Amino acid sequence: MRELLRRAAELRSGIFTVALFGAFSAGKSSFANALLGEAVLPVSPHPTTAAIIRVLAPGAENRHRTASIRFKSGEAMREDLAFSFQALGLGPWQEEQWMDSVRRLKAGDIPAAGRAHFSFLQAALAGWETSASKLGQAELVELEEFRSYAAEETKACFVAEIDLYHQGPLTRQGIVLVDTPGADSIHARHTGVAFQYMKTSDAILFVTYYNHAFSRADKQLLSQLGRIKGSFALDKMFFLVNAADLAASQEELAAVVEHVREGLYGAGIQQPSVYAVSSLRALQAEQGLAAADEGFALFRSHFAEFLEHDLGQLAASSADSLLGQMKERLLQWITAAGDNAEDAGRKLSGLEDKRHIFEQALSEYRQTNISREWNQENEELLYHVVQRLRLLALEMFAEFFHPSLLQEHHGPMKRNFAIALRGWLNQVSAELERELLATSLRLERKAQDLLSYAAEAWCNKHEPALDMPLSPPEGGVNWSTPPIPEGLLTDASFPVDTYWPMFKSPRTFFEGGGRTVLRNKLEEPLLKQLKEVVSVQEAQFRDHYAREIAVGLENTAIYFHGLWQEWEESIRGARATSQQLDYWQDVSARLGGESQEL
């Protein structure tokens, strides 16, 4: 019982993780500062390589207003450099020569699609002498130095993660605020990192800026949120329109909020919770310099209600169910322990037969096979992934092969053509990774449903014959996400020299139908590679989840075995004294009290 009460207490007073998403220009940092009640995070102009920043309460070893900086590994930094070299069409990254290659780059020759990579390479070059020796290490710094690592590009590009220790109203509630890299940073390609925060966070806050239309990066992130929204037990997403104080009138503000709603609907997010806020006014209000911002106050009220009621209710319900199971089993034990000698003897004499029946039933449960239904789901979901990606890739094509990007005055035309082709392929590859990650959630939900049904059916089938209380375990399998590599689509099927001859000139390409010809020419190799990659991933999903399902089955079998041991001990220990019965009646009442409190 003590273990159960401990677990119930954990469920009722756990730490909540709140993940913050959005583009750099959306004002994420100013919004986070308003939440924290202090200008803690630096507001950076437009860095392209932000690290993950977690703001959490200080502990015994970490003082208030200090930060733990974890630098990238040497391998991770080399991968980032090589990725940007590839994206800019600079050829393979070479450790001895990359600095000279970066020094020769001119900002005016870089098309818009490559500017984030140009900025990253310039920052890495400028900061290399100071920061390269720190790769693979960690250090504890004061708040001011933390701000430089979070905002100065020449330092930030070497950082992987930062834990900032801050004592305030938010962190005192047990909330960990996670500021994720901007949707438009080069780190946004690490879609698996963002996905894990989407999957495991207790709440998701998406920030967009008042007078900005949704960027492509925003739309991609929102599309991912739309894919996975239905897989959660609660609607844990909140959408913030920042800088609402820029609105000239309430009518204008309402129109902007409606525009954001329409964008969310388009991303597959139905009935979104949207709030128009002014982070600037909200922070000033926290400092006593201005009146409260109504939109921010409304969001804070609804968000607090979500944390305390919705999340609290979910945790309390789970704890209550655990307590209910324990109380039911305890009452059965009390009944058995209070039996008269004749009844106790009868149960004891039949115990060996019952154990034999139980062991056969448990062996039968361990043979449960859900692979047919699950494999069918796997095949169907991934078939549709290929079809969606083919259409999406063709839709995105015009964004990369655009008249404003492929002009003579933007530098070497063939290199810019290669940047456009590589950028398009990278984007399709990232979308494929997002689709596969979302599919993994659907497959987990399917497997959990099948396992839950099998456990419940087993209990219903064998409880009468065993004459003992049987119930499935609370909660489900703690599913791990299967590894999905970055860069799923490769250059091998799309050599630039094969497609460059189709680009005669900007005019013939864009006005003479050359872009359509190129798009049609790319469709067949794209579809072929999509099918190949997804076929490999289908097999990997099958192997990964076969192991996960086997672990889930075995853990449930162990749980059932524990129920039997508990039941057998209660029968063998029958004929308790009146004092013992009084004690266990008191325990039962305490469980009922805990349940009532929940």
Tab-separated table of C-alpha atoms in Angstrom, residues 143-296:
chain	number	residue	atom	x	y	z
A	143	LEU	CA	23.111	34.732	-15.968
A	144	GLU	CA	24.879	37.423	-18.008
A	145	GLU	CA	27.223	34.938	-19.641
A	146	PHE	CA	24.275	32.633	-20.309
A	147	ARG	CA	22.620	35.434	-22.267
A	148	SER	CA	25.628	35.724	-24.560
A	149	TYR	CA	25.553	31.968	-25.266
A	150	ALA	CA	21.844	32.167	-26.032
A	151	ALA	CA	21.915	35.272	-28.273
A	152	GLU	CA	25.353	35.803	-29.812
A	153	GLU	CA	25.556	33.772	-32.994
A	154	THR	CA	29.306	33.204	-32.748
A	155	LYS	CA	28.772	31.436	-29.398
A	156	ALA	CA	25.283	30.004	-29.861
A	157	CYS	CA	26.262	27.949	-32.892
A	158	PHE	CA	28.520	25.775	-30.703
A	159	VAL	CA	25.872	25.064	-28.030
A	160	ALA	CA	23.574	22.020	-27.920
A	161	GLU	CA	21.498	22.546	-24.752
A	162	ILE	CA	21.226	24.991	-21.861
A	163	ASP	CA	19.615	24.461	-18.459
A	164	LEU	CA	18.800	27.815	-16.867
A	165	TYR	CA	18.040	27.730	-13.131
A	166	HIS	CA	15.473	30.322	-12.168
A	167	GLN	CA	13.411	30.715	-9.008
A	168	GLY	CA	10.058	32.256	-9.826
A	169	PRO	CA	6.299	31.728	-9.683
A	170	LEU	CA	6.328	29.463	-12.745
A	171	THR	CA	9.170	27.160	-11.715
A	172	ARG	CA	7.926	27.026	-8.111
A	173	GLN	CA	4.799	25.324	-9.488
A	174	GLY	CA	6.997	22.488	-10.741
A	175	ILE	CA	6.908	23.693	-14.360
A	176	VAL	CA	9.890	23.198	-16.663
A	177	LEU	CA	9.699	25.642	-19.581
A	178	VAL	CA	11.467	24.408	-22.728
A	179	ASP	CA	12.318	26.962	-25.423
A	180	THR	CA	12.896	24.929	-28.591
A	181	PRO	CA	14.983	26.092	-31.582
A	182	GLY	CA	13.077	28.317	-33.978
A	183	ALA	CA	11.155	26.602	-36.739
A	184	ASP	CA	13.361	28.497	-39.197
A	185	SER	CA	16.749	27.584	-37.673
A	186	ILE	CA	19.148	25.110	-39.240
A	187	HIS	CA	18.576	22.969	-36.124
A	188	ALA	CA	14.910	22.644	-37.108
A	189	ARG	CA	16.085	19.844	-39.381
A	190	HIS	CA	16.513	17.766	-36.206
A	191	THR	CA	12.805	17.003	-36.360
A	192	GLY	CA	13.142	14.052	-33.985
A	193	VAL	CA	14.136	16.389	-31.126
A	194	ALA	CA	11.107	18.629	-31.669
A	195	PHE	CA	8.877	15.564	-31.989
A	196	GLN	CA	9.973	14.161	-28.624
A	197	TYR	CA	8.992	17.422	-26.932
A	198	MET	CA	5.671	17.400	-28.772
A	199	LYS	CA	5.117	13.795	-27.718
A	200	THR	CA	6.162	13.968	-24.080
A	201	SER	CA	5.424	17.564	-22.991
A	202	ASP	CA	2.425	18.178	-20.796
A	203	ALA	CA	1.574	21.349	-22.722
A	204	ILE	CA	2.595	22.932	-26.038
A	205	LEU	CA	2.636	26.701	-26.592
A	206	PHE	CA	2.972	27.881	-30.201
A	207	VAL	CA	3.847	31.571	-30.662
A	208	THR	CA	3.352	33.546	-33.871
A	209	TYR	CA	3.841	37.278	-34.452
A	210	TYR	CA	1.001	39.725	-34.951
A	211	ASN	CA	1.963	41.146	-38.336
A	212	HIS	CA	3.706	38.102	-39.824
A	213	ALA	CA	1.997	35.644	-42.136
A	214	PHE	CA	2.774	32.015	-41.358
A	215	SER	CA	6.194	31.212	-42.812
A	216	ARG	CA	6.933	27.908	-44.498
A	217	ALA	CA	8.749	26.827	-41.337
A	218	ASP	CA	5.689	27.731	-39.250
A	219	LYS	CA	3.410	25.773	-41.555
A	220	GLN	CA	5.648	22.707	-41.385
A	221	LEU	CA	5.691	22.747	-37.596
A	222	LEU	CA	1.937	23.337	-37.407
A	223	SER	CA	1.375	20.520	-39.869
A	224	GLN	CA	3.298	18.210	-37.544
A	225	LEU	CA	1.194	19.358	-34.590
A	226	GLY	CA	-1.913	18.695	-36.658
A	227	ARG	CA	-0.738	15.166	-37.474
A	228	ILE	CA	-0.211	14.184	-33.856
A	229	LYS	CA	-2.919	16.195	-32.058
A	230	GLY	CA	-5.420	13.321	-32.072
A	231	SER	CA	-2.945	10.943	-30.406
A	232	PHE	CA	-3.001	12.725	-27.050
A	233	ALA	CA	-5.344	12.038	-24.143
A	234	LEU	CA	-5.829	15.814	-23.716
A	235	ASP	CA	-5.838	18.800	-26.033
A	236	LYS	CA	-2.621	20.291	-24.680
A	237	MET	CA	-1.955	22.916	-27.382
A	238	PHE	CA	-2.246	26.691	-26.948
A	239	PHE	CA	-1.651	29.197	-29.757
A	240	LEU	CA	-0.472	32.728	-29.029
A	241	VAL	CA	-0.620	35.734	-31.376
A	242	ASN	CA	2.120	37.918	-29.908
A	243	ALA	CA	2.479	41.735	-30.067
A	244	ALA	CA	-1.275	42.304	-30.061
A	245	ASP	CA	-0.569	45.889	-28.930
A	246	LEU	CA	0.344	46.657	-32.563
A	247	ALA	CA	-3.321	46.404	-33.554
A	248	ALA	CA	-4.844	49.735	-34.550
A	249	SER	CA	-8.293	48.606	-33.425
A	250	GLN	CA	-10.180	45.679	-31.927
A	251	GLU	CA	-11.589	44.941	-35.391
A	252	GLU	CA	-8.099	44.668	-36.835
A	253	LEU	CA	-7.005	42.418	-33.967
A	254	ALA	CA	-10.039	40.171	-34.439
A	255	ALA	CA	-9.248	39.881	-38.159
A	256	VAL	CA	-5.650	38.831	-37.436
A	257	VAL	CA	-6.777	36.232	-34.889
A	258	GLU	CA	-9.265	34.874	-37.422
A	259	HIS	CA	-6.473	34.663	-40.025
A	260	VAL	CA	-4.405	32.620	-37.560
A	261	ARG	CA	-7.373	30.332	-36.867
A	262	GLU	CA	-7.794	29.713	-40.592
A	263	GLY	CA	-4.110	28.836	-40.865
A	264	LEU	CA	-4.478	26.379	-37.993
A	265	TYR	CA	-7.555	24.818	-39.595
A	266	GLY	CA	-5.529	24.426	-42.792
A	267	ALA	CA	-2.852	22.562	-40.809
A	268	GLY	CA	-5.471	20.120	-39.533
A	269	ILE	CA	-5.811	21.667	-36.059
A	270	GLN	CA	-9.510	21.851	-35.240
A	271	GLN	CA	-10.969	24.040	-32.480
A	272	PRO	CA	-7.625	25.625	-31.546
A	273	SER	CA	-7.260	27.696	-28.378
A	274	VAL	CA	-5.978	31.051	-29.725
A	275	TYR	CA	-5.012	34.044	-27.576
A	276	ALA	CA	-3.931	37.526	-28.682
A	277	VAL	CA	-1.303	38.733	-26.206
A	278	SER	CA	1.211	41.515	-25.725
A	279	SER	CA	4.275	40.031	-24.055
A	280	LEU	CA	5.738	43.517	-23.675
A	281	ARG	CA	2.744	44.845	-21.747
A	282	ALA	CA	2.447	41.628	-19.726
A	283	LEU	CA	6.100	41.838	-18.595
A	284	GLN	CA	5.714	45.538	-17.777
A	285	ALA	CA	2.636	44.652	-15.713
A	286	GLU	CA	4.656	42.035	-13.812
A	287	GLN	CA	7.192	44.783	-13.034
A	288	GLY	CA	4.493	47.217	-11.945
A	289	LEU	CA	5.100	49.528	-14.912
A	290	ALA	CA	1.798	49.068	-16.756
A	291	ALA	CA	-1.733	47.782	-16.435
A	292	ALA	CA	-2.306	44.058	-17.001
A	293	ASP	CA	-2.581	42.862	-20.595
A	294	GLU	CA	-6.100	41.444	-20.943
A	295	GLY	CA	-5.182	38.822	-23.536
A	296	PHE	CA	-2.210	37.570	-21.536
